[in-house]
Coordinates of C-alpha atoms and ligand atoms in Angstrom, one line a residue:
M1 CA 197.3 123.2 13.6
S2 CA 195.8 122.9 10.0
S3 CA 191.8 121.6 9.4
V4 CA 191.2 119.4 6.4
I5 CA 188.2 120.9 4.6
A6 CA 186.1 118.2 2.7
T7 CA 184.6 120.0 -0.6
T8 CA 182.0 118.3 -2.7
A9 CA 181.2 119.2 -6.0
V10 CA 178.1 117.4 -7.8
R11 CA 177.2 118.4 -10.9
G12 CA 173.3 117.6 -12.4
R13 CA 169.4 119.0 -13.1
F14 CA 168.7 120.6 -9.3
L15 CA 165.1 121.3 -8.0
D16 CA 164.2 122.7 -4.9
I17 CA 162.2 125.8 -3.5
Q18 CA 163.9 128.9 -3.1
N19 CA 161.5 130.3 -0.1
T20 CA 158.8 129.8 2.4
V21 CA 155.7 130.7 1.4
A22 CA 152.4 132.2 3.2
Q23 CA 149.8 130.3 0.5
A24 CA 150.1 127.2 -2.0
R25 CA 149.3 129.6 -4.9
E26 CA 152.6 130.9 -4.2
I27 CA 154.7 128.1 -4.3
H28 CA 155.1 128.1 -8.4
D29 CA 156.7 131.4 -8.0
Q30 CA 159.4 129.9 -6.2
V31 CA 160.3 126.5 -7.7
R32 CA 164.0 126.8 -8.7
Y33 CA 164.7 124.4 -11.4
V34 CA 168.6 124.5 -13.0
E35 CA 168.9 122.0 -15.8
D36 CA 172.8 121.8 -15.7
G37 CA 173.7 122.9 -12.3
L38 CA 176.5 122.6 -9.6
L39 CA 176.1 122.4 -6.3
L40 CA 179.4 123.1 -4.0
S41 CA 179.7 122.2 -0.3
E42 CA 182.5 122.5 2.2
N43 CA 182.3 120.9 5.8
G44 CA 178.9 119.9 5.2
I45 CA 177.7 123.6 4.1
I46 CA 176.4 124.5 0.9
Q47 CA 179.2 127.1 -0.6
W48 CA 177.7 127.6 -4.3
F49 CA 175.0 126.9 -6.0
G50 CA 173.8 127.6 -10.2
P51 CA 174.7 126.8 -13.7
W52 CA 177.5 124.9 -13.8
D53 CA 178.9 127.2 -16.6
E54 CA 179.2 129.8 -13.4
G55 CA 180.4 127.5 -11.4
Q56 CA 182.9 125.4 -12.8
R57 CA 185.6 127.7 -12.6
L58 CA 185.4 127.6 -8.6
I59 CA 185.9 124.2 -8.1
P60 CA 189.1 123.1 -6.2
E61 CA 191.8 121.1 -8.4
Q62 CA 192.0 118.2 -6.7
V63 CA 188.3 117.8 -6.2
Q64 CA 186.5 115.1 -8.7
V65 CA 183.0 116.0 -9.6
Q66 CA 180.7 114.0 -9.1
H67 CA 177.9 113.8 -12.1
Y68 CA 174.7 113.0 -12.2
P69 CA 173.5 113.7 -16.1
D70 CA 170.3 111.6 -16.4
Q71 CA 169.0 112.3 -12.7
L72 CA 166.9 114.9 -10.8
I73 CA 168.7 116.2 -7.4
V74 CA 165.8 117.3 -4.9
P75 CA 166.7 118.6 -1.1
G76 CA 166.5 115.6 1.4
F77 CA 163.0 114.6 2.7
I78 CA 162.2 115.7 5.8
D79 CA 160.1 113.0 8.0
T80 CA 158.2 114.9 10.6
H81 CA 157.2 111.9 12.2
I82 CA 157.9 108.3 12.5
H83 CA 158.7 105.5 15.5
F84 CA 161.9 104.1 14.7
P85 CA 161.0 101.0 17.3
Q86 CA 157.8 100.1 15.0
T87 CA 160.0 99.5 12.2
E88 CA 159.8 96.0 12.5
M89 CA 156.2 95.6 12.9
I90 CA 154.4 97.7 10.0
G91 CA 151.4 96.1 8.8
A92 CA 150.0 94.9 11.7
Y93 CA 146.5 93.7 10.7
G94 CA 142.6 94.3 11.7
E95 CA 143.1 96.9 14.1
Q96 CA 142.3 100.6 15.2
L97 CA 144.8 103.2 17.3
L98 CA 143.6 102.2 20.7
E99 CA 143.3 98.6 20.4
W100 CA 146.3 98.2 17.7
L101 CA 148.2 100.1 20.2
N102 CA 147.7 97.3 23.1
T103 CA 148.3 94.4 20.5
Y104 CA 150.6 95.1 18.8
T105 CA 152.5 98.5 19.9
F106 CA 153.4 97.8 23.2
P107 CA 154.7 94.4 23.4
T108 CA 157.0 95.3 20.3
E109 CA 158.3 98.3 22.0
M110 CA 159.0 96.3 25.2
Q111 CA 161.8 94.6 23.6
F112 CA 164.0 98.0 23.7
S113 CA 164.8 97.5 27.4
D114 CA 167.9 95.4 26.1
P115 CA 170.5 98.1 24.6
A116 CA 171.7 95.7 22.1
Y117 CA 168.0 95.1 20.7
A118 CA 167.8 98.9 20.1
Q119 CA 171.1 99.3 18.6
K120 CA 170.4 96.9 15.8
I121 CA 167.1 98.4 15.2
A122 CA 168.6 101.5 15.0
A123 CA 171.5 101.1 12.7
F124 CA 168.6 99.0 10.4
F125 CA 165.6 102.1 10.7
V126 CA 168.7 105.1 10.0
Q127 CA 169.5 102.6 6.8
E128 CA 165.8 102.5 6.2
L129 CA 165.9 106.4 6.0
L130 CA 168.8 107.2 4.2
K131 CA 167.6 104.2 1.5
N132 CA 164.1 106.2 1.2
G133 CA 166.0 109.7 0.7
T134 CA 164.7 111.1 4.0
T135 CA 167.7 113.2 5.5
T136 CA 166.0 114.7 8.7
A137 CA 163.4 112.6 10.8
L138 CA 161.5 113.4 14.2
V139 CA 161.5 110.2 15.5
F140 CA 160.0 108.7 18.6
C141 CA 161.8 106.6 20.9
T142 CA 160.5 104.1 23.4
V143 CA 160.0 104.9 27.3
H144 CA 164.0 103.2 27.6
P145 CA 166.4 106.1 27.7
Q146 CA 168.7 103.3 25.8
S147 CA 166.8 103.0 23.6
V148 CA 167.2 107.3 22.6
D149 CA 171.3 106.7 22.6
A150 CA 171.4 103.8 19.8
L151 CA 169.1 106.1 17.9
F152 CA 171.4 109.2 18.5
A153 CA 174.5 107.4 18.4
A154 CA 173.5 105.9 14.5
A155 CA 172.6 108.9 13.4
E156 CA 175.8 110.3 14.7
Q157 CA 177.7 107.7 12.5
H158 CA 176.1 109.9 9.1
Q159 CA 175.9 113.3 10.6
M160 CA 172.5 113.1 9.8
R161 CA 169.9 115.7 11.7
L162 CA 167.4 114.1 13.8
I163 CA 165.2 115.2 16.2
A164 CA 164.1 112.8 19.2
G165 CA 163.4 111.8 22.8
K166 CA 161.9 109.7 24.9
V167 CA 158.1 108.3 25.3
M168 CA 157.0 109.7 28.5
M169 CA 154.3 107.5 29.3
D170 CA 153.1 106.7 33.3
R171 CA 149.7 104.8 32.5
H172 CA 147.6 103.0 30.6
A173 CA 150.2 101.4 29.5
P174 CA 152.2 98.1 30.5
D175 CA 153.8 98.1 33.4
A176 CA 157.1 97.4 31.9
L177 CA 156.3 100.3 29.5
C178 CA 155.5 102.8 32.1
D179 CA 157.8 105.5 34.0
T180 CA 156.8 108.4 36.4
A181 CA 156.2 111.8 36.5
D182 CA 159.5 112.3 38.4
G183 CA 161.3 109.7 36.4
A184 CA 160.6 110.8 32.7
Y185 CA 161.6 114.0 34.0
S186 CA 165.3 113.4 35.3
D187 CA 165.6 110.7 32.6
S188 CA 165.0 113.4 29.8
K189 CA 166.5 115.9 31.4
A190 CA 170.0 113.5 31.3
L191 CA 169.4 113.2 27.7
I192 CA 168.9 116.7 26.8
E193 CA 172.2 117.3 28.4
K194 CA 173.6 114.5 27.0
W195 CA 172.6 114.9 23.2
H196 CA 170.8 118.3 22.7
G197 CA 173.1 120.2 20.1
K198 CA 175.7 117.6 20.4
G199 CA 177.0 117.3 16.6
R200 CA 173.1 117.7 14.5
N201 CA 171.0 115.8 17.3
L202 CA 168.4 117.6 18.8
Y203 CA 165.9 116.5 21.7
A204 CA 162.7 116.4 21.6
I205 CA 160.6 116.0 25.3
T206 CA 158.1 113.2 24.0
P207 CA 154.8 112.6 25.8
R208 CA 153.1 110.2 24.0
F209 CA 150.2 111.4 23.7
A210 CA 147.4 112.9 26.6
P211 CA 145.9 108.9 27.5
T212 CA 149.4 107.8 28.8
S213 CA 150.6 110.6 30.8
T214 CA 149.1 111.6 34.3
P215 CA 148.7 115.4 34.8
E216 CA 151.3 115.4 36.7
Q217 CA 153.2 114.0 34.3
L218 CA 152.5 116.7 31.5
A219 CA 153.2 119.2 34.1
R220 CA 156.7 117.8 34.9
A221 CA 157.2 117.7 30.5
G222 CA 156.0 121.8 30.7
E223 CA 158.3 122.2 33.3
L224 CA 161.3 120.7 31.5
K225 CA 160.2 122.8 28.2
A226 CA 160.4 126.1 30.4
E227 CA 163.8 125.3 31.6
Y228 CA 165.3 124.2 28.1
P229 CA 162.9 126.3 25.6
D230 CA 165.0 125.4 22.7
V231 CA 164.3 122.0 22.8
Y232 CA 161.3 120.2 20.9
V233 CA 158.0 118.7 21.9
H234 CA 156.6 116.1 20.5
T235 CA 153.8 114.5 20.4
H236 CA 150.3 112.8 18.8
L237 CA 146.7 114.7 18.8
S238 CA 143.5 113.8 17.5
E239 CA 144.2 111.1 15.6
N240 CA 141.3 109.0 16.3
K241 CA 137.3 109.6 17.1
N242 CA 137.5 107.2 20.2
E243 CA 141.0 108.8 21.8
I244 CA 139.3 112.0 21.4
A245 CA 136.6 110.9 23.7
W246 CA 139.2 109.6 25.9
V247 CA 140.7 112.7 27.0
K248 CA 137.6 114.4 27.2
E249 CA 136.9 111.8 29.8
L250 CA 140.7 112.0 31.5
Y251 CA 140.6 116.1 31.4
P252 CA 137.9 117.4 31.7
E253 CA 138.4 120.7 32.7
Q254 CA 140.3 121.3 29.6
N255 CA 138.8 122.6 26.6
G256 CA 139.5 120.0 24.0
Y257 CA 142.2 117.9 23.3
L258 CA 145.2 120.3 22.7
D259 CA 143.9 122.9 25.2
V260 CA 145.3 119.4 27.6
Y261 CA 148.9 120.2 26.2
R262 CA 148.5 124.2 25.6
H263 CA 147.8 124.1 29.8
Y264 CA 150.5 122.3 30.6
G265 CA 152.9 124.8 28.3
L266 CA 153.6 122.1 25.7
T267 CA 152.6 124.3 22.5
G268 CA 154.8 126.4 20.5
S269 CA 157.2 127.1 17.6
R270 CA 159.1 123.9 18.3
S271 CA 155.9 121.4 19.0
V272 CA 154.9 119.2 16.9
F273 CA 151.8 117.5 16.5
A274 CA 151.5 114.2 14.3
H275 CA 147.6 113.9 13.2
C276 CA 145.4 116.4 13.8
V277 CA 142.8 114.6 12.0
H278 CA 139.9 115.8 13.7
L279 CA 140.9 119.5 15.1
E280 CA 137.9 121.4 16.4
E281 CA 137.8 125.5 14.9
H282 CA 139.3 126.5 17.9
E283 CA 142.0 124.1 18.3
W284 CA 143.0 125.4 14.6
D285 CA 143.2 129.0 16.0
C286 CA 145.1 127.6 18.9
M287 CA 147.6 125.6 16.4
H288 CA 148.1 129.5 14.8
Q289 CA 148.3 131.6 17.7
T290 CA 151.0 128.9 19.1
D291 CA 153.1 128.5 16.4
S292 CA 152.6 124.9 16.9
A293 CA 152.9 122.6 13.4
I294 CA 151.5 119.5 12.4
A295 CA 153.0 116.1 10.9
F296 CA 150.1 115.3 8.3
C297 CA 150.8 111.6 8.0
P298 CA 148.3 109.9 5.4
T299 CA 149.6 106.1 5.0
S300 CA 149.5 105.9 8.7
N301 CA 145.9 108.0 8.5
L302 CA 144.6 105.9 6.1
F303 CA 146.1 102.7 7.5
L304 CA 144.2 102.9 10.8
G305 CA 141.0 104.0 9.5
S306 CA 141.2 107.6 11.4
G307 CA 140.3 109.9 8.8
L308 CA 141.1 112.3 6.6
F309 CA 143.4 115.1 7.3
P310 CA 142.1 118.5 5.7
L311 CA 145.3 119.8 4.2
K312 CA 143.8 122.8 2.8
K313 CA 142.6 124.1 6.4
T314 CA 146.4 124.8 7.1
W315 CA 147.1 127.3 4.2
D316 CA 143.7 128.7 5.5
K317 CA 144.5 128.8 9.1
Q318 CA 148.3 129.5 8.6
V319 CA 149.7 126.3 10.6
K320 CA 152.7 124.9 10.0
V321 CA 152.8 121.5 8.5
G322 CA 155.4 118.7 7.3
L323 CA 154.8 115.6 6.1
G324 CA 155.4 112.2 8.6
T325 CA 155.3 108.4 7.8
D326 CA 154.3 107.4 10.7
I327 CA 156.0 104.5 10.6
G328 CA 154.7 101.6 12.0
A329 CA 151.2 102.5 11.7
G330 CA 152.2 104.1 8.3
T331 CA 153.0 101.6 5.8
S332 CA 155.9 102.9 4.2
F333 CA 159.3 104.8 4.8
N334 CA 159.3 106.5 1.5
Q335 CA 158.4 110.1 0.9
L336 CA 157.2 109.5 -2.7
Q337 CA 154.8 107.1 -1.1
T338 CA 153.6 109.2 1.7
I339 CA 152.8 112.0 -1.1
Q340 CA 151.0 109.8 -3.2
E341 CA 148.8 109.1 -0.5
A342 CA 148.6 112.6 0.1
Y343 CA 147.3 113.6 -2.8
K344 CA 144.8 110.7 -2.7
V345 CA 143.5 112.0 0.9
Q346 CA 143.2 115.4 -0.9
Q347 CA 141.2 113.7 -3.5
L348 CA 138.4 112.4 -1.3
Q349 CA 138.2 115.7 0.1
G350 CA 137.7 117.6 -3.5
C351 CA 141.1 119.4 -3.4
K352 CA 144.3 119.0 -5.3
L353 CA 147.6 118.8 -4.0
S354 CA 150.0 119.8 -6.8
A355 CA 153.4 118.0 -7.4
F356 CA 155.4 121.3 -6.3
E357 CA 153.3 121.9 -3.1
A358 CA 154.2 118.2 -2.9
L359 CA 158.0 118.8 -3.1
Y360 CA 157.4 121.7 -0.7
H361 CA 156.0 119.4 2.0
A362 CA 158.5 117.4 1.9
T363 CA 161.1 119.6 2.1
L364 CA 161.2 123.4 2.6
G365 CA 157.7 123.4 4.4
G366 CA 158.9 120.4 6.4
A367 CA 162.1 122.2 7.5
K368 CA 159.5 125.3 8.7
A369 CA 157.6 122.9 10.5
L370 CA 160.4 121.7 12.8
D371 CA 161.8 125.6 12.4
L372 CA 164.9 124.4 10.8
A373 CA 164.5 126.2 7.6
D374 CA 167.5 128.5 8.4
K375 CA 169.3 125.4 8.0
L376 CA 167.5 122.5 5.6
G377 CA 165.0 122.1 2.8
N378 CA 166.7 124.0 -0.4
F379 CA 170.1 124.8 -2.1
N380 CA 170.5 128.1 -0.2
L381 CA 174.0 129.3 0.6
G382 CA 174.8 128.4 3.8
K383 CA 172.0 125.6 4.3
E384 CA 173.2 122.1 5.5
A385 CA 174.0 120.1 2.2
D386 CA 171.6 117.3 2.8
F387 CA 170.3 116.1 -0.7
V388 CA 168.9 113.3 -2.6
V389 CA 169.7 112.1 -6.5
L390 CA 166.5 110.8 -7.8
D391 CA 166.4 108.1 -10.7
L392 CA 163.1 109.0 -12.9
Q393 CA 162.9 105.7 -14.7
P394 CA 163.8 102.6 -12.7
T395 CA 161.0 100.5 -14.0
A396 CA 159.8 100.3 -17.7
L397 CA 156.3 101.5 -16.7
Q398 CA 158.1 104.8 -15.4
Q399 CA 160.3 105.0 -18.5
L400 CA 157.1 104.8 -20.7
R401 CA 155.5 107.4 -18.5
Q402 CA 158.3 109.9 -18.4
S403 CA 158.8 109.6 -21.9
R404 CA 155.3 111.0 -22.3
A405 CA 155.7 113.8 -19.3
K406 CA 154.5 117.3 -20.4
G407 CA 156.8 119.3 -18.8
L408 CA 158.8 119.0 -15.4
E409 CA 155.7 119.4 -13.4
D410 CA 154.4 116.6 -15.0
S411 CA 157.3 114.5 -14.9
V412 CA 157.6 115.0 -11.1
F413 CA 154.0 114.4 -10.6
A414 CA 154.5 111.3 -12.4
L415 CA 157.4 110.2 -10.3
M416 CA 155.7 111.4 -7.0
M417 CA 152.4 108.9 -8.0
M418 CA 154.4 105.8 -9.1
G419 CA 157.6 106.6 -7.4
D420 CA 159.2 104.3 -4.2
D421 CA 162.6 103.4 -2.9
R422 CA 163.7 102.1 -6.1
N423 CA 164.0 105.8 -7.3
I424 CA 166.5 106.9 -4.7
H425 CA 169.4 107.3 -6.8
A426 CA 172.1 108.4 -3.6
T427 CA 171.2 110.4 -0.9
Y428 CA 173.8 112.8 0.6
I429 CA 174.3 114.3 3.8
Y430 CA 175.8 117.1 5.0
G431 CA 177.6 117.1 1.6
Q432 CA 179.1 113.1 1.9
R433 CA 177.2 110.8 0.0
A434 CA 176.1 108.2 2.7
Y435 CA 173.8 106.0 0.5
L436 CA 174.3 104.4 -3.3
K437 CA 171.6 102.7 -4.6
T438 CA 173.0 98.7 -5.7
A439 CA 171.4 96.7 -7.7
T440 CA 170.6 94.5 -4.3
A441 CA 169.6 97.3 -2.1
Ligands
GUN501 N1 148.9 107.6 19.6 C1 149.3 107.5 21.0 N2 151.1 106.4 20.2 C2 150.7 106.1 18.9 C3 151.4 105.5 17.9 O1 152.7 105.1 18.8 N3 151.2 105.6 16.7 C4 150.2 106.5 16.8 N4 150.0 106.0 15.0 N5 149.1 107.2 17.2 C5 149.6 107.1 18.3
ZN502 ZN1 153.0 108.3 15.7

C-alpha cells in the first residue's frame, strides 16, 4: 500500500521564540527572525526550517511554494481559555461574574441540549478561531455531552489541535444545566474514551468552578483524573472577590479556593486555572509546587470588572501562564486584541509587557502552559506545522505607523497594539492552509 505524502513549502519572513525560558529577560535571546525563510512540512510536521537560500534545493519538484513576501509568519496563536457556547453572548451588559452567569450565561448554555444547535455554533466557533489566527484552544463546552461531540467533530474537519470537555455542574445552576456527581463522571469517562487522543483532539475534565460542584462531584472528577492522568483539568479560580468569599463559605474545611481543587486531586501539570486574579501568596506557592498553569484573560477581567492580573508574579513564582480570550466574558477572539488589553493591565500596575514577551505568551508560553511545548509553539523541527501569516498594514493608519517603525520589535509592538482580525492574512493548520482572508471575511 502506498501512502501519499502531503508536502507544504512556505516562504516569507518568519518570527518565533526558539526555546521556553524561566524569566522574561531571557526571551530576547530566544527571538528567531528569518528575513527570507522557508518552512517545509510533511504530513503536518515541520521537516525543515531556515533561510530560503539554504533550503530551496530541498523542495520536491512537484511542490508549489506559497510565497508571502509582504507578510510576517508567526506560530499559531494558542488560546488557553475560551467557552464555545458563549460565542453568541459576547458583550452582555452591566453585570459582574455571579450575576452575569445567572442573567446571561446559563440561559444561553441551555440551548446546547439540541445537537443541531450545538453543531451550528461549533462550526461558527471554529471558523472564528481560524479567522483570528488561533490554531489551538482549551475550550469549555456545556454540561451536555452532545456539545463536546459537536465541537470535536468541527475541529476534526480542519485537523485542529483542540482540548475540550463537558462542564460538570451539580448545584447552584438551573436544573436544566445540572448533572449529578455520578452522571458527570460516567459522561466524562465516555467522552474521554471517545475523543481523547483521537486525531489531534485532547480531553479536559471540566468542573465549571468550585461553587457549582458538590464535594462529591469534585471527588468524582479527581477519581477520573487519577484513572486518566494524561487528560487535562480545566476550571476557573479566583476571578472575582464575591466568588472567592462564596467558595470559602461552601468549603470551610479547605485552606482557600485553590486548596479545594488540590484536595480533590485536580492540580497538576495538565491543570489549567482560568483567571487567578486574586491568588493569595500561599496559593501562588501551591500553583508552582503542583506545576499547575494559569490562563490570563485580560479582556474578560476588564469587561467583568474582576481585577488586574499580576503577570509579573508568574515569573517571580515560576508559574506557567498562557493567554485566554475567555469568550463570552472576554470581548474578542483575537489574540492581538487580547495582547492590547494585557499590555494595559500591566501598565496599570506599573509593569511593562514587551512585544516579544507577549509573542511568547501567545505561542510557546501558551504551549508550555498546555504541556504541549514538545508539539506546538514555534518552528522547531518535528513540531506540528500550525502558523499564521500576518498582514502588518491592512489599514491606512497601520500603514503609516509601520512606515515609522524603528526596527522589528517596534513593528511587532505596533502590530499588537493596533491589530485585529484584519491583520490575519492566512492560517495554517497541520501544514494546510485552513483560512485565507477575503474582502468579505
Ligand atoms: N466562572 C464560572 N463560570 C464562568 C464562566 O462561564 N465565565 C467566566 N468568566 N467565569 C466563570
Ligand atoms: Zn471562563
